[in-house]
Amino acid sequence: MSQDSPLIECQQLSCTRDSRVLFGGINATLDGGDIVQIEGPNGTGKTTLLRALTGLFPDYDGAILWRGKDISQQKYEFLSHLLFIGHLPGIKKSLTPRENLRFLANLQGECSDAQIDAALAEVGLYGYEDMPGYQLSAGQNRRIALARLYVTNALVWVLDEPYTALDTQGIAKLEALFEQHAKQGGCVILTSHQAPKVAGLRRLSLLDYQISAQAPSVTLGDEGGYV
């Protein structure tokens, strides 16, 4: 395993669901400093691709490498550097924001109460720390999950529709966090129905990898282009 290799590399990656090939032949590298938007209409396999990249959808063809080595051969090492937040917030509404975040943050290491409260304040939940989730709005529950981004040490963030239920201010703050993470050598991979307003955004369109078309071997380019 080489530290000089890209964080994640897809080699001829193809995924099938319900006997239908969603996409095929993806050759792409995702590295530190990248913010990558996975694009495509509903049904093209955006969430399936994210789940494959996180090891939650193992039934794919081709290979996914972590720093030059197949993720199946180094699952613990790979997952220890990964944070995945799905379309659903993945929290327990019977717990408070503080209790939820403490549990989620400790999945990847120790996190102090001060760090937890600071993260909740960053996402606008100051004053709501001890209120059960079922008394909060959908947007507030979503922000509990996103508060994990402020306490994680993961290099790779994989986010499925992270803007769901967020207002304009919340989206702007989240995008600033993406840019900060990328500048520090991290990688952000996300799906979104709106175009993120971040510097150096790269895009991977699944329409380019439909089985009816010849899938190109590409390196992701800036602002939607390929080089």
mmCIF file of C-alpha atoms in Angstrom:
data_model
loop_
_atom_site.group_PDB
_atom_site.id
_atom_site.type_symbol
_atom_site.label_atom_id
_atom_site.label_comp_id
_atom_site.label_asym_id
_atom_site.label_seq_id
_atom_site.Cartn_x
_atom_site.Cartn_y
_atom_site.Cartn_z
ATOM 1 C CA MET A 1 0.000 0.000 0.000
ATOM 2 C CA SER A 2 1.516 3.298 -1.090
ATOM 3 C CA GLN A 3 0.863 6.646 0.568
ATOM 4 C CA ASP A 4 1.581 8.161 -2.870
ATOM 5 C CA SER A 5 -1.401 6.393 -4.423
ATOM 6 C CA PRO A 6 -4.767 8.195 -4.674
ATOM 7 C CA LEU A 7 -7.025 7.848 -1.659
ATOM 8 C CA ILE A 8 -9.672 6.047 -3.736
ATOM 9 C CA GLU A 9 -9.423 4.629 -7.236
ATOM 10 C CA CYS A 10 -12.217 3.006 -9.242
ATOM 11 C CA GLN A 11 -11.170 0.531 -11.923
ATOM 12 C CA GLN A 12 -13.808 -0.553 -14.438
ATOM 13 C CA LEU A 13 -16.448 -0.212 -11.727
ATOM 14 C CA SER A 14 -19.942 -1.431 -12.645
ATOM 15 C CA CYS A 15 -23.052 -1.888 -10.508
ATOM 16 C CA THR A 16 -26.210 -3.898 -11.180
ATOM 17 C CA ARG A 17 -29.505 -3.667 -9.289
ATOM 18 C CA ASP A 18 -32.624 -5.770 -9.919
ATOM 19 C CA SER A 19 -30.920 -7.362 -12.950
ATOM 20 C CA ARG A 20 -30.348 -3.919 -14.504
ATOM 21 C CA VAL A 21 -26.899 -2.457 -15.043
ATOM 22 C CA LEU A 22 -26.996 1.031 -13.538
ATOM 23 C CA PHE A 23 -23.593 2.102 -14.830
ATOM 24 C CA GLY A 24 -20.459 0.473 -16.102
ATOM 25 C CA GLY A 25 -16.787 1.082 -16.737
ATOM 26 C CA ILE A 26 -16.045 3.872 -14.248
ATOM 27 C CA ASN A 27 -12.318 4.615 -14.122
ATOM 28 C CA ALA A 28 -11.690 7.529 -11.778
ATOM 29 C CA THR A 29 -9.410 8.696 -8.997
ATOM 30 C CA LEU A 30 -10.599 10.551 -5.901
ATOM 31 C CA ASP A 31 -7.814 12.111 -3.897
ATOM 32 C CA GLY A 32 -7.009 14.472 -1.074
ATOM 33 C CA GLY A 33 -8.122 18.004 -1.917
ATOM 34 C CA ASP A 34 -11.012 16.830 -4.111
ATOM 35 C CA ILE A 35 -14.647 17.864 -3.707
ATOM 36 C CA VAL A 36 -16.584 15.640 -6.099
ATOM 37 C CA GLN A 37 -20.275 15.799 -6.955
ATOM 38 C CA ILE A 38 -21.832 12.592 -8.314
ATOM 39 C CA GLU A 39 -24.446 13.661 -10.867
ATOM 40 C CA GLY A 40 -27.276 11.966 -12.705
ATOM 41 C CA PRO A 41 -31.085 11.790 -12.868
ATOM 42 C CA ASN A 42 -32.978 9.675 -10.363
ATOM 43 C CA GLY A 43 -32.436 5.981 -11.034
ATOM 44 C CA THR A 44 -28.955 6.264 -12.528
ATOM 45 C CA GLY A 45 -27.340 4.818 -9.397
ATOM 46 C CA LYS A 46 -25.907 7.764 -7.450
ATOM 47 C CA THR A 47 -26.716 6.293 -4.038
ATOM 48 C CA THR A 48 -25.639 2.832 -5.182
ATOM 49 C CA LEU A 49 -22.264 4.235 -6.214
ATOM 50 C CA LEU A 50 -21.837 5.905 -2.818
ATOM 51 C CA ARG A 51 -22.736 2.671 -1.070
ATOM 52 C CA ALA A 52 -20.205 0.780 -3.200
ATOM 53 C CA LEU A 53 -17.509 3.330 -2.344
ATOM 54 C CA THR A 54 -18.232 2.864 1.362
ATOM 55 C CA GLY A 55 -18.313 -0.928 1.287
ATOM 56 C CA LEU A 56 -22.073 -1.130 1.907
ATOM 57 C CA PHE A 57 -22.831 -2.463 -1.592
ATOM 58 C CA PRO A 58 -20.313 -5.269 -2.214
ATOM 59 C CA ASP A 59 -22.071 -6.717 -5.282
ATOM 60 C CA TYR A 60 -20.170 -4.777 -7.936
ATOM 61 C CA ASP A 61 -17.815 -5.626 -10.782
ATOM 62 C CA GLY A 62 -14.390 -4.078 -11.151
ATOM 63 C CA ALA A 63 -12.258 -2.836 -8.269
ATOM 64 C CA ILE A 64 -12.232 -0.097 -5.646
ATOM 65 C CA LEU A 65 -8.786 0.652 -4.254
ATOM 66 C CA TRP A 66 -7.773 2.496 -1.090
ATOM 67 C CA ARG A 67 -4.276 3.935 -1.481
ATOM 68 C CA GLY A 68 -3.475 1.407 -4.179
ATOM 69 C CA LYS A 69 -4.889 -1.732 -2.560
ATOM 70 C CA ASP A 70 -8.326 -3.331 -2.870
ATOM 71 C CA ILE A 71 -10.637 -2.237 -0.055
ATOM 72 C CA SER A 72 -11.674 -5.847 0.580
ATOM 73 C CA GLN A 73 -8.095 -6.601 1.656
ATOM 74 C CA GLN A 74 -7.866 -3.750 4.163
ATOM 75 C CA LYS A 75 -11.401 -3.118 5.321
ATOM 76 C CA TYR A 76 -10.527 -1.854 8.805
ATOM 77 C CA GLU A 77 -7.875 0.556 7.524
ATOM 78 C CA PHE A 78 -10.268 1.872 4.864
ATOM 79 C CA LEU A 79 -13.259 2.311 7.168
ATOM 80 C CA SER A 80 -11.170 4.027 9.846
ATOM 81 C CA HIS A 81 -10.601 6.897 7.386
ATOM 82 C CA LEU A 82 -14.201 7.074 6.148
ATOM 83 C CA LEU A 83 -17.289 8.978 7.285
ATOM 84 C CA PHE A 84 -20.585 8.217 5.520
ATOM 85 C CA ILE A 85 -23.771 10.198 6.105
ATOM 86 C CA GLY A 86 -26.677 8.840 4.107
ATOM 87 C CA HIS A 87 -29.836 10.480 2.840
ATOM 88 C CA LEU A 88 -31.535 9.625 6.143
ATOM 89 C CA PRO A 89 -29.932 11.263 9.211
ATOM 90 C CA GLY A 90 -29.288 7.965 10.994
ATOM 91 C CA ILE A 91 -30.093 9.231 14.471
ATOM 92 C CA LYS A 92 -32.367 8.035 17.268
ATOM 93 C CA LYS A 93 -35.173 10.508 17.877
ATOM 94 C CA SER A 94 -35.602 9.254 21.433
ATOM 95 C CA LEU A 95 -32.133 10.636 22.214
ATOM 96 C CA THR A 96 -31.043 14.249 22.524
ATOM 97 C CA PRO A 97 -28.652 15.917 20.045
ATOM 98 C CA ARG A 98 -25.852 15.624 22.613
ATOM 99 C CA GLU A 99 -26.535 11.911 23.216
ATOM 100 C CA ASN A 100 -26.790 11.169 19.497
ATOM 101 C CA LEU A 101 -23.598 12.973 18.617
ATOM 102 C CA ARG A 102 -21.673 11.453 21.530
ATOM 103 C CA PHE A 103 -22.610 7.966 20.342
ATOM 104 C CA LEU A 104 -21.854 8.686 16.662
ATOM 105 C CA ALA A 105 -18.593 10.531 17.342
ATOM 106 C CA ASN A 106 -17.261 7.787 19.604
ATOM 107 C CA LEU A 107 -17.591 5.261 16.785
ATOM 108 C CA GLN A 108 -14.287 6.644 15.463
ATOM 109 C CA GLY A 109 -12.567 7.547 18.700
ATOM 110 C CA GLU A 110 -12.953 9.503 21.903
ATOM 111 C CA CYS A 111 -14.691 12.866 21.790
ATOM 112 C CA SER A 112 -15.022 15.237 24.738
ATOM 113 C CA ASP A 113 -18.266 16.847 25.879
ATOM 114 C CA ALA A 114 -16.770 20.234 25.043
ATOM 115 C CA GLN A 115 -16.095 19.126 21.451
ATOM 116 C CA ILE A 116 -19.603 17.754 21.142
ATOM 117 C CA ASP A 117 -21.234 20.953 22.407
ATOM 118 C CA ALA A 118 -19.007 23.060 20.139
ATOM 119 C CA ALA A 119 -19.994 20.946 17.113
ATOM 120 C CA LEU A 120 -23.698 21.279 17.927
ATOM 121 C CA ALA A 121 -23.258 25.045 18.242
ATOM 122 C CA GLU A 122 -21.587 25.121 14.803
ATOM 123 C CA VAL A 123 -24.700 23.598 13.210
ATOM 124 C CA GLY A 124 -27.101 25.923 15.026
ATOM 125 C CA LEU A 125 -28.241 23.576 17.790
ATOM 126 C CA TYR A 126 -27.009 25.651 20.733
ATOM 127 C CA GLY A 127 -29.823 25.581 23.292
ATOM 128 C CA TYR A 128 -31.283 22.364 21.871
ATOM 129 C CA GLU A 129 -28.591 19.992 23.203
ATOM 130 C CA ASP A 130 -30.887 18.232 25.681
ATOM 131 C CA MET A 131 -34.121 18.229 23.697
ATOM 132 C CA PRO A 132 -35.213 14.802 22.395
ATOM 133 C CA GLY A 133 -35.055 14.399 18.644
ATOM 134 C CA TYR A 134 -38.777 13.824 18.257
ATOM 135 C CA GLN A 135 -39.358 17.400 19.406
ATOM 136 C CA LEU A 136 -37.025 18.820 16.748
ATOM 137 C CA SER A 137 -37.671 19.665 13.108
ATOM 138 C CA ALA A 138 -36.430 17.578 10.180
ATOM 139 C CA GLY A 139 -33.741 20.164 9.505
ATOM 140 C CA GLN A 140 -32.566 20.122 13.120
ATOM 141 C CA ASN A 141 -32.338 16.329 13.117
ATOM 142 C CA ARG A 142 -30.382 16.521 9.875
ATOM 143 C CA ARG A 143 -27.959 18.938 11.502
ATOM 144 C CA ILE A 144 -27.304 16.467 14.332
ATOM 145 C CA ALA A 145 -25.896 14.055 11.741
ATOM 146 C CA LEU A 146 -23.923 16.798 9.980
ATOM 147 C CA ALA A 147 -22.386 17.879 13.291
ATOM 148 C CA ARG A 148 -20.270 14.724 12.978
ATOM 149 C CA LEU A 149 -18.230 16.562 10.342
ATOM 150 C CA TYR A 150 -16.911 18.884 13.064
ATOM 151 C CA VAL A 151 -15.626 16.098 15.312
ATOM 152 C CA THR A 152 -14.390 13.437 12.894
ATOM 153 C CA ASN A 153 -10.795 12.737 11.899
ATOM 154 C CA ALA A 154 -11.873 10.865 8.744
ATOM 155 C CA LEU A 155 -10.043 11.774 5.532
ATOM 156 C CA VAL A 156 -12.925 10.856 3.232
ATOM 157 C CA TRP A 157 -16.441 12.225 3.670
ATOM 158 C CA VAL A 158 -19.161 10.500 1.628
ATOM 159 C CA LEU A 159 -22.448 12.393 1.828
ATOM 160 C CA ASP A 160 -25.755 11.479 0.200
ATOM 161 C CA GLU A 161 -27.870 14.625 -0.310
ATOM 162 C CA PRO A 162 -26.311 16.562 2.603
ATOM 163 C CA TYR A 163 -28.329 19.715 1.826
ATOM 164 C CA THR A 164 -31.674 18.050 2.582
ATOM 165 C CA ALA A 165 -33.800 20.181 4.960
ATOM 166 C CA LEU A 166 -31.067 22.826 5.323
ATOM 167 C CA ASP A 167 -31.703 26.535 4.804
ATOM 168 C CA THR A 168 -29.488 28.839 2.724
ATOM 169 C CA GLN A 169 -27.313 29.786 5.682
ATOM 170 C CA GLY A 170 -26.841 26.171 6.689
ATOM 171 C CA ILE A 171 -25.818 25.197 3.149
ATOM 172 C CA ALA A 172 -23.277 28.042 2.937
ATOM 173 C CA LYS A 173 -21.710 27.011 6.238
ATOM 174 C CA LEU A 174 -21.560 23.380 5.144
ATOM 175 C CA GLU A 175 -19.863 24.299 1.877
ATOM 176 C CA ALA A 176 -17.269 26.376 3.748
ATOM 177 C CA LEU A 177 -16.546 23.280 5.824
ATOM 178 C CA PHE A 178 -16.108 21.211 2.637
ATOM 179 C CA GLU A 179 -13.531 23.698 1.340
ATOM 180 C CA GLN A 180 -11.681 23.716 4.662
ATOM 181 C CA HIS A 181 -11.553 19.907 4.725
ATOM 182 C CA ALA A 182 -10.241 19.781 1.144
ATOM 183 C CA LYS A 183 -7.543 22.375 1.895
ATOM 184 C CA GLN A 184 -6.381 20.166 4.765
ATOM 185 C CA GLY A 185 -5.958 17.208 2.397
ATOM 186 C CA GLY A 186 -9.362 15.605 2.859
ATOM 187 C CA CYS A 187 -11.755 14.386 0.185
ATOM 188 C CA VAL A 188 -15.504 15.093 -0.062
ATOM 189 C CA ILE A 189 -17.767 12.964 -2.274
ATOM 190 C CA LEU A 190 -21.420 13.957 -2.399
ATOM 191 C CA THR A 191 -24.677 13.765 -4.274
ATOM 192 C CA SER A 192 -26.948 16.783 -4.551
ATOM 193 C CA HIS A 193 -29.823 17.989 -6.696
ATOM 194 C CA GLN A 194 -28.315 21.467 -6.612
ATOM 195 C CA ALA A 195 -24.869 22.590 -7.700
ATOM 196 C CA PRO A 196 -22.538 23.104 -4.739
ATOM 197 C CA LYS A 197 -20.898 26.519 -4.676
ATOM 198 C CA VAL A 198 -17.402 25.453 -3.733
ATOM 199 C CA ALA A 199 -14.009 26.241 -5.216
ATOM 200 C CA GLY A 200 -12.505 23.557 -7.431
ATOM 201 C CA LEU A 201 -15.666 21.434 -7.610
ATOM 202 C CA ARG A 202 -15.320 18.314 -9.730
ATOM 203 C CA ARG A 203 -18.180 16.375 -11.209
ATOM 204 C CA LEU A 204 -18.712 12.763 -12.191
ATOM 205 C CA SER A 205 -21.842 12.283 -14.287
ATOM 206 C CA LEU A 206 -23.271 8.766 -14.315
ATOM 207 C CA LEU A 207 -24.870 9.568 -17.679
ATOM 208 C CA ASP A 208 -21.363 9.142 -19.110
ATOM 209 C CA TYR A 209 -21.316 5.566 -17.841
ATOM 210 C CA GLN A 210 -24.646 4.245 -19.057
ATOM 211 C CA ILE A 211 -24.300 0.745 -20.439
ATOM 212 C CA SER A 212 -25.565 1.834 -23.867
ATOM 213 C CA ALA A 213 -22.593 4.186 -24.278
ATOM 214 C CA GLN A 214 -18.885 3.539 -24.427
ATOM 215 C CA ALA A 215 -17.610 4.560 -20.998
ATOM 216 C CA PRO A 216 -14.461 6.675 -21.249
ATOM 217 C CA SER A 217 -11.426 6.264 -19.041
ATOM 218 C CA VAL A 218 -11.071 9.694 -17.471
ATOM 219 C CA THR A 219 -9.553 11.749 -14.753
ATOM 220 C CA LEU A 220 -11.998 14.085 -13.096
ATOM 221 C CA GLY A 221 -11.678 17.704 -14.209
ATOM 222 C CA ASP A 222 -12.517 21.012 -12.597
ATOM 223 C CA GLU A 223 -16.001 22.536 -12.790
ATOM 224 C CA GLY A 224 -17.631 19.699 -14.654
ATOM 225 C CA GLY A 225 -14.990 19.104 -17.322
ATOM 226 C CA TYR A 226 -12.849 16.061 -17.939
ATOM 227 C CA VAL A 227 -9.149 16.020 -18.694
#
